CSV table of C-alpha atoms in Angstrom, one decimal:
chain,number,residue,atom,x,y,z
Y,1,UNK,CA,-89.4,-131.6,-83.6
Y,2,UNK,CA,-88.1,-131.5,-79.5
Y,3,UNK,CA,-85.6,-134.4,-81.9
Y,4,UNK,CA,-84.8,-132.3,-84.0
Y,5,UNK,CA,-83.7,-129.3,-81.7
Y,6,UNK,CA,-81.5,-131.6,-79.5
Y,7,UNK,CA,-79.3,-132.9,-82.1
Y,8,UNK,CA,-78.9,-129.4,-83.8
Y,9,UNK,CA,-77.8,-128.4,-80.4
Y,10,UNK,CA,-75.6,-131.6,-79.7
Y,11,UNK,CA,-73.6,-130.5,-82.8
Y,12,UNK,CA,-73.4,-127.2,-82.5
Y,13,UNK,CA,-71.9,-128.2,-79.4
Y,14,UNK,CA,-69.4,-130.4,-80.8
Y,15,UNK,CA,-68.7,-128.0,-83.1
Y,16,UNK,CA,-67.5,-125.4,-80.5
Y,17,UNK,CA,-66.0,-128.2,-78.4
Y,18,UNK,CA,-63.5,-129.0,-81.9
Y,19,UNK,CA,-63.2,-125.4,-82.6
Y,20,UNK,CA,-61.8,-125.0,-79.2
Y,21,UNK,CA,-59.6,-128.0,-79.1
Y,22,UNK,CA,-58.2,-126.6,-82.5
Y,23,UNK,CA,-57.4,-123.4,-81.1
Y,24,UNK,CA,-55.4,-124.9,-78.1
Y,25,UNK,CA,-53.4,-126.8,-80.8
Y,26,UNK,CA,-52.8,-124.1,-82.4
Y,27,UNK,CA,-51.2,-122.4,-79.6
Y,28,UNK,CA,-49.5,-125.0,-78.5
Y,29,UNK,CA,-48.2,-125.6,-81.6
Y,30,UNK,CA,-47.1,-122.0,-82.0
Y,31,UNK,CA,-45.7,-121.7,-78.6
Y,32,UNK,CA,-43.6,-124.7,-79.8
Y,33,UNK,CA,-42.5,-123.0,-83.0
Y,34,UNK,CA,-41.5,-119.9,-80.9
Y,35,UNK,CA,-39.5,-122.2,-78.7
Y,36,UNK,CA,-37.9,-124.0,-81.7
Y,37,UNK,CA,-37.2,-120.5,-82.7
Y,38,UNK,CA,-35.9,-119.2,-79.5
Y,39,UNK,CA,-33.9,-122.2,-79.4
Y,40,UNK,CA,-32.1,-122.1,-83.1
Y,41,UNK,CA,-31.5,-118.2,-82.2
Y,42,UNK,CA,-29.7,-119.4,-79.3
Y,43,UNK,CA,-27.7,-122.0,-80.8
Y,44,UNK,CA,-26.9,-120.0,-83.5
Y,45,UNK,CA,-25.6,-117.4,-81.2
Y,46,UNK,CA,-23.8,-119.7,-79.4
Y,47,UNK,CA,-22.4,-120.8,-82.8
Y,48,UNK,CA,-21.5,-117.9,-83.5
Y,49,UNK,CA,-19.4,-117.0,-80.6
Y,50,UNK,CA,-17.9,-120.2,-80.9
Y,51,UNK,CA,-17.0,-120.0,-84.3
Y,52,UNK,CA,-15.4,-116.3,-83.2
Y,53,UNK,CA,-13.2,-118.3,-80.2
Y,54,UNK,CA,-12.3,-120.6,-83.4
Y,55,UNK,CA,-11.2,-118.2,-85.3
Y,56,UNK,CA,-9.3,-116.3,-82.4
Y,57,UNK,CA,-7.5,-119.5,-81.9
Y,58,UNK,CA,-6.6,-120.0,-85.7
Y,59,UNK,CA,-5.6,-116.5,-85.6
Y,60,UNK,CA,-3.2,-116.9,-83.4
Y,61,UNK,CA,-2.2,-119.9,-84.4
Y,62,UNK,CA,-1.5,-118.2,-87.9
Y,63,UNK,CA,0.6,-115.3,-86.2
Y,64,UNK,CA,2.6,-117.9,-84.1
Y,65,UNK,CA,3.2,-119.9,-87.3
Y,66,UNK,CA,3.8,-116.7,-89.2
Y,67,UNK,CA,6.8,-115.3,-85.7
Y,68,UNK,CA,8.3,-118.9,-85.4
Y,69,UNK,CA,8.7,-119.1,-89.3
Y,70,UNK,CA,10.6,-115.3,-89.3
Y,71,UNK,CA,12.4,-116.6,-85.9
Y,72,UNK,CA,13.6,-119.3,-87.8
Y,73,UNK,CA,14.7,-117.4,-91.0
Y,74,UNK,CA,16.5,-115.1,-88.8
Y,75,UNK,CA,18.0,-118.1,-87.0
Y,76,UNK,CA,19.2,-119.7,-90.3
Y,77,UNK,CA,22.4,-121.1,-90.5
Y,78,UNK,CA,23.9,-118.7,-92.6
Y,79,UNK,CA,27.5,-120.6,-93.4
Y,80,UNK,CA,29.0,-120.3,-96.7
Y,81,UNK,CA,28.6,-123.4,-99.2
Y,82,UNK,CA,32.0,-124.7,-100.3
Y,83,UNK,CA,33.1,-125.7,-103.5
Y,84,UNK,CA,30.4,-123.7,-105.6
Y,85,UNK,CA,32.9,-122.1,-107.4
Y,86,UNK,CA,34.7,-125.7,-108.3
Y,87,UNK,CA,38.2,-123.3,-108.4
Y,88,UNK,CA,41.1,-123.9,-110.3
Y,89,UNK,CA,43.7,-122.4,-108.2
Y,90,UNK,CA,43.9,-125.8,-105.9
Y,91,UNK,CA,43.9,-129.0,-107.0
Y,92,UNK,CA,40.7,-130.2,-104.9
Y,93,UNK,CA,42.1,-132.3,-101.9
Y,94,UNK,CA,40.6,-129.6,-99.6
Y,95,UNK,CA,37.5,-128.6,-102.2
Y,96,UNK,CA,35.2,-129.6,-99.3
Y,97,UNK,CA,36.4,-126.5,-97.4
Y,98,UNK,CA,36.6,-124.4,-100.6
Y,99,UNK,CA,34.9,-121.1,-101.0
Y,100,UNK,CA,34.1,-117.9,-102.7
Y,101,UNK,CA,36.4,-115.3,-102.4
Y,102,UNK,CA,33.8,-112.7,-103.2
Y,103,UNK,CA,31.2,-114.6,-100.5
Y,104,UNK,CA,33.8,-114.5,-97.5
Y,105,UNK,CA,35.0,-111.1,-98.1
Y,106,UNK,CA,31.1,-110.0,-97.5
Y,107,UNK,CA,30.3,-112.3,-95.0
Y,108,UNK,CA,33.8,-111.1,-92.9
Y,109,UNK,CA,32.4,-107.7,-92.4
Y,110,UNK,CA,28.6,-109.2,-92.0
Y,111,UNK,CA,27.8,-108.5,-88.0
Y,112,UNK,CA,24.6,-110.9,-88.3
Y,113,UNK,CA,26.1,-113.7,-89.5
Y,114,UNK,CA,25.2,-116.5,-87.9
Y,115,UNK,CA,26.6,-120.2,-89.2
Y,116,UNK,CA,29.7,-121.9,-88.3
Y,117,UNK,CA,33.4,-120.1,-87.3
Y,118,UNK,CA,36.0,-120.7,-90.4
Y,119,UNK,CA,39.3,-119.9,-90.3
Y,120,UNK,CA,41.4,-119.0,-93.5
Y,121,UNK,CA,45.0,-118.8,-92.9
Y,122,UNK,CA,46.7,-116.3,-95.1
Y,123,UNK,CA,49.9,-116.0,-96.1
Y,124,UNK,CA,51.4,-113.1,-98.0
Y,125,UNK,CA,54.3,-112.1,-100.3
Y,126,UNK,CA,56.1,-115.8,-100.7
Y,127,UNK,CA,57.0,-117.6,-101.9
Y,128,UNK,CA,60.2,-118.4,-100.6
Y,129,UNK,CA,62.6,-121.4,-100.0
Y,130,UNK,CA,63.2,-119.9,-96.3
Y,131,UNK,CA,59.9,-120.1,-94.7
Y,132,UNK,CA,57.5,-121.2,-97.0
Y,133,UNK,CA,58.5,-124.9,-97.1
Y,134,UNK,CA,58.7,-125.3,-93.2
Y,135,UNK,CA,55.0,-123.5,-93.0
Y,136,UNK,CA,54.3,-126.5,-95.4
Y,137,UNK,CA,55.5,-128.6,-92.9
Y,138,UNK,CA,53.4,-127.3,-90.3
Y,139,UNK,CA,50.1,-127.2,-92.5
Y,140,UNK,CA,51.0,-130.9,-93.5
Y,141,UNK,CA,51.5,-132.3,-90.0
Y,142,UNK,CA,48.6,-130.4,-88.9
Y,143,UNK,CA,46.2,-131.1,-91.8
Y,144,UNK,CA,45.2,-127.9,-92.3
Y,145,UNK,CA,44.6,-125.6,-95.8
Y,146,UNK,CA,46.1,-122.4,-95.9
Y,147,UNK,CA,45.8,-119.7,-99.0
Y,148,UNK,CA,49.1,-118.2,-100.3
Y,149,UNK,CA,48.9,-114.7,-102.3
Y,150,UNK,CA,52.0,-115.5,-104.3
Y,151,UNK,CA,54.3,-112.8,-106.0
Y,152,UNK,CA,55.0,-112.7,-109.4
Y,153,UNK,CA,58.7,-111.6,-108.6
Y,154,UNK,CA,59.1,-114.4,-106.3
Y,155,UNK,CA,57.6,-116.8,-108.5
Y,156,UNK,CA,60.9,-118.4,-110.4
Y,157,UNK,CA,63.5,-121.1,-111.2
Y,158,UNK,CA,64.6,-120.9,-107.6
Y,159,UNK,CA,61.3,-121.3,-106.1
Y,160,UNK,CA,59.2,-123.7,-108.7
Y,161,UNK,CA,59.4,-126.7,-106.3
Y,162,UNK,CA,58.2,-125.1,-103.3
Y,163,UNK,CA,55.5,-123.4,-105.2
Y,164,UNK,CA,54.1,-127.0,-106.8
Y,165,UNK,CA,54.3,-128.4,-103.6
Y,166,UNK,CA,52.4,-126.0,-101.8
Y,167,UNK,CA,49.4,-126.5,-105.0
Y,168,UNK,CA,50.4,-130.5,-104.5
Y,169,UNK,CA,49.4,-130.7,-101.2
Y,170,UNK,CA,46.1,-129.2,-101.6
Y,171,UNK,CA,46.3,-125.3,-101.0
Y,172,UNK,CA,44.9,-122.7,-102.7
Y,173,UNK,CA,47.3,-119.7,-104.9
Y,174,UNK,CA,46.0,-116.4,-105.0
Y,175,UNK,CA,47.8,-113.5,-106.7
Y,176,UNK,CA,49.6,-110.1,-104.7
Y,177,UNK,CA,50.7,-108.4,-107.8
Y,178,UNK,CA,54.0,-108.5,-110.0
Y,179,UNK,CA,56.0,-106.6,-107.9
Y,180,UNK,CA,54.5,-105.3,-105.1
Y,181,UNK,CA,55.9,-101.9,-105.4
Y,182,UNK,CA,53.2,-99.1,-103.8
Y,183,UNK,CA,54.7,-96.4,-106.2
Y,184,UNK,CA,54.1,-98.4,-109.4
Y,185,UNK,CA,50.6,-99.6,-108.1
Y,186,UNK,CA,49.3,-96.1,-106.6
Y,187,UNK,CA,50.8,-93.4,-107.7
Y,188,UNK,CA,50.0,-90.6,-105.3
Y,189,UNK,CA,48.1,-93.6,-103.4
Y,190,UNK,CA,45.6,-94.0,-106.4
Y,191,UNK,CA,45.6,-96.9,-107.9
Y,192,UNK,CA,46.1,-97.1,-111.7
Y,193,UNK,CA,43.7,-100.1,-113.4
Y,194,UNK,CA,46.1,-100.4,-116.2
Y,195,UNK,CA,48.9,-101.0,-114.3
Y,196,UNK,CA,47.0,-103.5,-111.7
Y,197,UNK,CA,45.4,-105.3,-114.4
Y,198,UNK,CA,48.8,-105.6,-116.1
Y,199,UNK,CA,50.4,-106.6,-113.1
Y,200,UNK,CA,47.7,-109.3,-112.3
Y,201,UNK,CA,48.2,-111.0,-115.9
Y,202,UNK,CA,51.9,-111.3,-115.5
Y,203,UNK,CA,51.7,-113.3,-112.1
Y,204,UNK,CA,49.0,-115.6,-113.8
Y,205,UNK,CA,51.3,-115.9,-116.9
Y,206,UNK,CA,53.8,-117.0,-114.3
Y,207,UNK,CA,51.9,-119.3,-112.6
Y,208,UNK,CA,50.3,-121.1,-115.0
Y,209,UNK,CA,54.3,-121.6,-116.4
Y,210,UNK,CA,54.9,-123.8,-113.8
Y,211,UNK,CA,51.5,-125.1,-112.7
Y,212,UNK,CA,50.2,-125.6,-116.1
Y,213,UNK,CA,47.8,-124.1,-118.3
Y,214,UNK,CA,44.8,-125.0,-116.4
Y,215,UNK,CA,45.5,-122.9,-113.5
Y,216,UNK,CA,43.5,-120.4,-113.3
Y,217,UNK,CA,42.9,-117.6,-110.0
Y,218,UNK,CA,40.2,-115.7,-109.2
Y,219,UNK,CA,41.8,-114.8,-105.7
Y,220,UNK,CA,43.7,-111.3,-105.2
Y,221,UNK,CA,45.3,-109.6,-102.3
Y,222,UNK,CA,46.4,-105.5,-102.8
Y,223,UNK,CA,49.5,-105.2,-102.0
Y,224,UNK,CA,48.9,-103.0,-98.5
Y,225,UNK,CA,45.1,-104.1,-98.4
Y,226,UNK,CA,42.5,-102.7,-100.3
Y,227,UNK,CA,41.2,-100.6,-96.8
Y,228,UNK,CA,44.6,-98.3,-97.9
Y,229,UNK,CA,44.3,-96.7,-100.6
Y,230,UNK,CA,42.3,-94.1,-102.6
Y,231,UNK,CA,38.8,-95.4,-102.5
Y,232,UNK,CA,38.0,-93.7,-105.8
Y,233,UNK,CA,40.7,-95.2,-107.7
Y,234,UNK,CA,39.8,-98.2,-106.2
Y,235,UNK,CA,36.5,-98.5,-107.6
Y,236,UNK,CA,38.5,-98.4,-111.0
Y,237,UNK,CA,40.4,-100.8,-110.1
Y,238,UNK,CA,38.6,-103.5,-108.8
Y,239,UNK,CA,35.7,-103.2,-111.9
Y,240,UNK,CA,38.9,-103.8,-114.1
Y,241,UNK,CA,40.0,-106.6,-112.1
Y,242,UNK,CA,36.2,-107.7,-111.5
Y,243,UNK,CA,35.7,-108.2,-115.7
Y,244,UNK,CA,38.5,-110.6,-116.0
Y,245,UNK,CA,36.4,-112.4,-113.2
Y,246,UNK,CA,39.2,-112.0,-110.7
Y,247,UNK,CA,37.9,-110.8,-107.4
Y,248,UNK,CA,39.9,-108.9,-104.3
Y,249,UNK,CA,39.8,-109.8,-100.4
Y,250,UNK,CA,41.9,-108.1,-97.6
Y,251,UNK,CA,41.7,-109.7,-93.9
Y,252,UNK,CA,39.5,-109.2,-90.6
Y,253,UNK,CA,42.2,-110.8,-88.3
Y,254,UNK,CA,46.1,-110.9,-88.3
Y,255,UNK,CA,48.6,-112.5,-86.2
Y,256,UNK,CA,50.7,-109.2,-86.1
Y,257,UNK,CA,53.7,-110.0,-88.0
Y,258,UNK,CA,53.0,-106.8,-90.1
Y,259,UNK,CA,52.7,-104.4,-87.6
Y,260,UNK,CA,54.9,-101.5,-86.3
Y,261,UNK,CA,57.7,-103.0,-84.5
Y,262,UNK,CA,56.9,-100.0,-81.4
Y,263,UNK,CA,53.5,-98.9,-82.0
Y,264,UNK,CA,51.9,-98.6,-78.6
Y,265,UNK,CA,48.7,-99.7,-79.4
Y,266,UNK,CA,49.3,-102.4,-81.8
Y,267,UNK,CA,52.8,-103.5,-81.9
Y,268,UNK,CA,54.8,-106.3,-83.5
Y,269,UNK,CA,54.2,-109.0,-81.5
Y,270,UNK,CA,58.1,-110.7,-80.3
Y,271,UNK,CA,57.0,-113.9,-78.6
Y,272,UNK,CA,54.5,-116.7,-79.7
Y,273,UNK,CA,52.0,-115.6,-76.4
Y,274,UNK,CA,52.2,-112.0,-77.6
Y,275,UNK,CA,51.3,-113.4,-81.5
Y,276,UNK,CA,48.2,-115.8,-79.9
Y,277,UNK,CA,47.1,-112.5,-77.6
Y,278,UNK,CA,47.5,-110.3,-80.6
Y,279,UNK,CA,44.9,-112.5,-82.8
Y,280,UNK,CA,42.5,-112.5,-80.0
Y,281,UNK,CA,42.7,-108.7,-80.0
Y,282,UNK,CA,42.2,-108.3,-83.6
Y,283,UNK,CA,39.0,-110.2,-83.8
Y,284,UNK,CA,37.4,-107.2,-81.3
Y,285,UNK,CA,38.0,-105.1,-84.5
Y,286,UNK,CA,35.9,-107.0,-87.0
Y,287,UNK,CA,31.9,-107.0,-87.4
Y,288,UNK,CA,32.5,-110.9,-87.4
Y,289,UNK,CA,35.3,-113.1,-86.3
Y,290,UNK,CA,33.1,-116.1,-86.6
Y,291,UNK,CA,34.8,-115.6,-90.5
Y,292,UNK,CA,38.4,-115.0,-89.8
Y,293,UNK,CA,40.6,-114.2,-92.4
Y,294,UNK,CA,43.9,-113.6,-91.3
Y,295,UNK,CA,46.5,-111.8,-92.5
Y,296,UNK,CA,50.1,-113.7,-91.9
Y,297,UNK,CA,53.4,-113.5,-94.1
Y,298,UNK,CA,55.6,-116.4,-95.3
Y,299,UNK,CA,58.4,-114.0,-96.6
Y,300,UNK,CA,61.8,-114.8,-95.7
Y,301,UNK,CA,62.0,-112.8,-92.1
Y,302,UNK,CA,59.0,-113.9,-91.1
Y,303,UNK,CA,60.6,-116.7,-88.3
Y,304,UNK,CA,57.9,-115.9,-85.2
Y,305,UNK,CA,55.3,-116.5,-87.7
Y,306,UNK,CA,56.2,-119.8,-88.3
Y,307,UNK,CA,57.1,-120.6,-84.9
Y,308,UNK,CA,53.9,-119.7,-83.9
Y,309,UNK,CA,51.7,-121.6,-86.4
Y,310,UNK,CA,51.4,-124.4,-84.6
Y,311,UNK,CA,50.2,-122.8,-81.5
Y,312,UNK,CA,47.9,-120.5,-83.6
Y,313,UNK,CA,46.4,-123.7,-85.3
Y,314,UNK,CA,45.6,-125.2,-82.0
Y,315,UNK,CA,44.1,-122.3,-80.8
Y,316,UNK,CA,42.0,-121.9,-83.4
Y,317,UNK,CA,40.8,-125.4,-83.2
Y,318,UNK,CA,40.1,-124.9,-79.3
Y,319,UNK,CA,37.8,-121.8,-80.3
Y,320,UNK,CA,35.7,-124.5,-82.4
Y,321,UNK,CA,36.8,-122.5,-85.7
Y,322,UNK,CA,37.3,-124.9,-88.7
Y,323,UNK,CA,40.2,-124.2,-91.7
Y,324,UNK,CA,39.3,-123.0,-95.1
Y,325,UNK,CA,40.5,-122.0,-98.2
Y,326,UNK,CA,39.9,-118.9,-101.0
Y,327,UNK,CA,38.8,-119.9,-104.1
């Protein structure tokens, strides 16, 4: 029986013995789970805040991208492409250097233009067997393309050969009108359509006499500039012009030789200096002389102008400006 009692007792203890061994498991265990826990809460935290420091970085990453991208646009090179227009009022020697008439005269007046400096030289109310074959001359020895805004009146008999040649050797033929006569443009300084329009098809019918039936111009010059007369009848005008796809352009620069011969602030220039000086001076007038089209004259008076072409032309090149013409 004393047995007995003594191994009831020696379990019983052993019970108590595994129940308290199981209990300090169990808290050990469950003081490693809360550690485990504590531990994932922290690197999950600690995630967290990197993954915010992550994101901050991508974000400004993003908005870098996002400022260097717009830098860039606003830093594009905006030059005009040549030869879009594939123009049939040259006979594609310079079609490199060839562009739209309707392109330049927005991008003359275009003060955040930013691409490279052209030059168009311009020559009005020829042609002539005077001056325009020895500005050929120039243009030739030089290598440079000019545009002419030819006459109808002068366009003749007399003056076929000089007016092929100057198509021959690569430069581009734009129209000034029949006649050239303010009255019987703008009456009362406002333009009539009818009579423009009429005016316009006669030149071309002249043109394409002695140039051949593929000629065609887009290129026009007001007689005085566009910038002179009625701005209402202008808007006639122009539409009428604008449906027989022919498109106007006046100038941003001019040597001078149209100027009042004593007008104190702008005279007529008398010596090549005062023609280069008087260039220089126009492009402070213009939103952008990086696009200078300039207004010169090959009619028969015009001697200074072609004695100072050459000088011009080097000038020009000096200011890193390269030559284009209207089509």
């Amino acid at each position: 029986m004393k047995r007995i009692k003594k191994v009831k007792l020696s379990l019983l203890a052993s019970v108590i013995i595994l129940a308290s061994l199981t209990a300090c498991s169990h808290k050990a265990n469950s003081s490693d789970e809360s550690k485990d826990i504590k531990n994932i809460i922290t690197k999950n935290e600690t995630n967290k805040e990197t993954n915010k420091e992550t994101n901050k970085e991508t974000n400004k990453e993003t908005e870098s991208k996002k400022h260097n991208e717009t830098k860039n646009k606003n830093n594009e090179d905006s030059s005009p492409i040549a030869n879009k227009i594939k123009g049939k009022n040259h006979n594609q020697k310079f079609k490199n250097v060839a562009y739209d008439v309707k392109e330049i005269r927005e991008l003359s007046n275009n003060g955040t233009y930013k691409g490279k400096k052209i030059a168009f030289l311009t020559f009005d109310d020829g042609p002539n067997n005077v001056i325009t074959p020895h500005v050929l001359d120039v243009l030739k020895e030089k290598n440079v393309p000019a545009t002419f805004f030819m006459v109808g009146h002068a366009i003749s008999e007399n003056s076929k050969e000089v007016l092929k040649r100057a198509y021959n050797e690569g430069h581009a033929i734009g129209t000034h009108s029949l006649t050239h006569d303010y009255e019987t443009l703008y009456p009362g300084r406002v333009p009539d359509p009818d009579v423009v329009v009429k005016e316009e098809k006669q030149a071309i019918k002249l043109l394409k006499k002695y140039l051949g039936n593929n000629f065609e111009s887009r290129v026009f010059r007001y007689p005085g500039g566009h910038m002179s007369w009625n701005k209402e009848g202008l808007k006639k005008s122009d539409k009428a012009l604008a449906d027989l796809n022919i498109h106007w352009i006046d100038w941003n620069t001019m040597n001078g030789d149209a100027q009042p011969i004593n007008d104190p602030d702008l005279a007529r220039p008398t010596t090549v200096d005062e023609v280069i000086k008087n260039f220089d001076k126009s492009k402070t007038f213009t939103a952008n002389s990086d696009i200078a089209v300039i207004l010169m004259h090959d009619a028969a008076d015009k001697d200074l102008t072609l004695k100072a072409l050459p000088s011009l032309i080097e000038h020009l090149k000096d200011q890193g400006y390269e030559f284009g013409i209207l089509e």
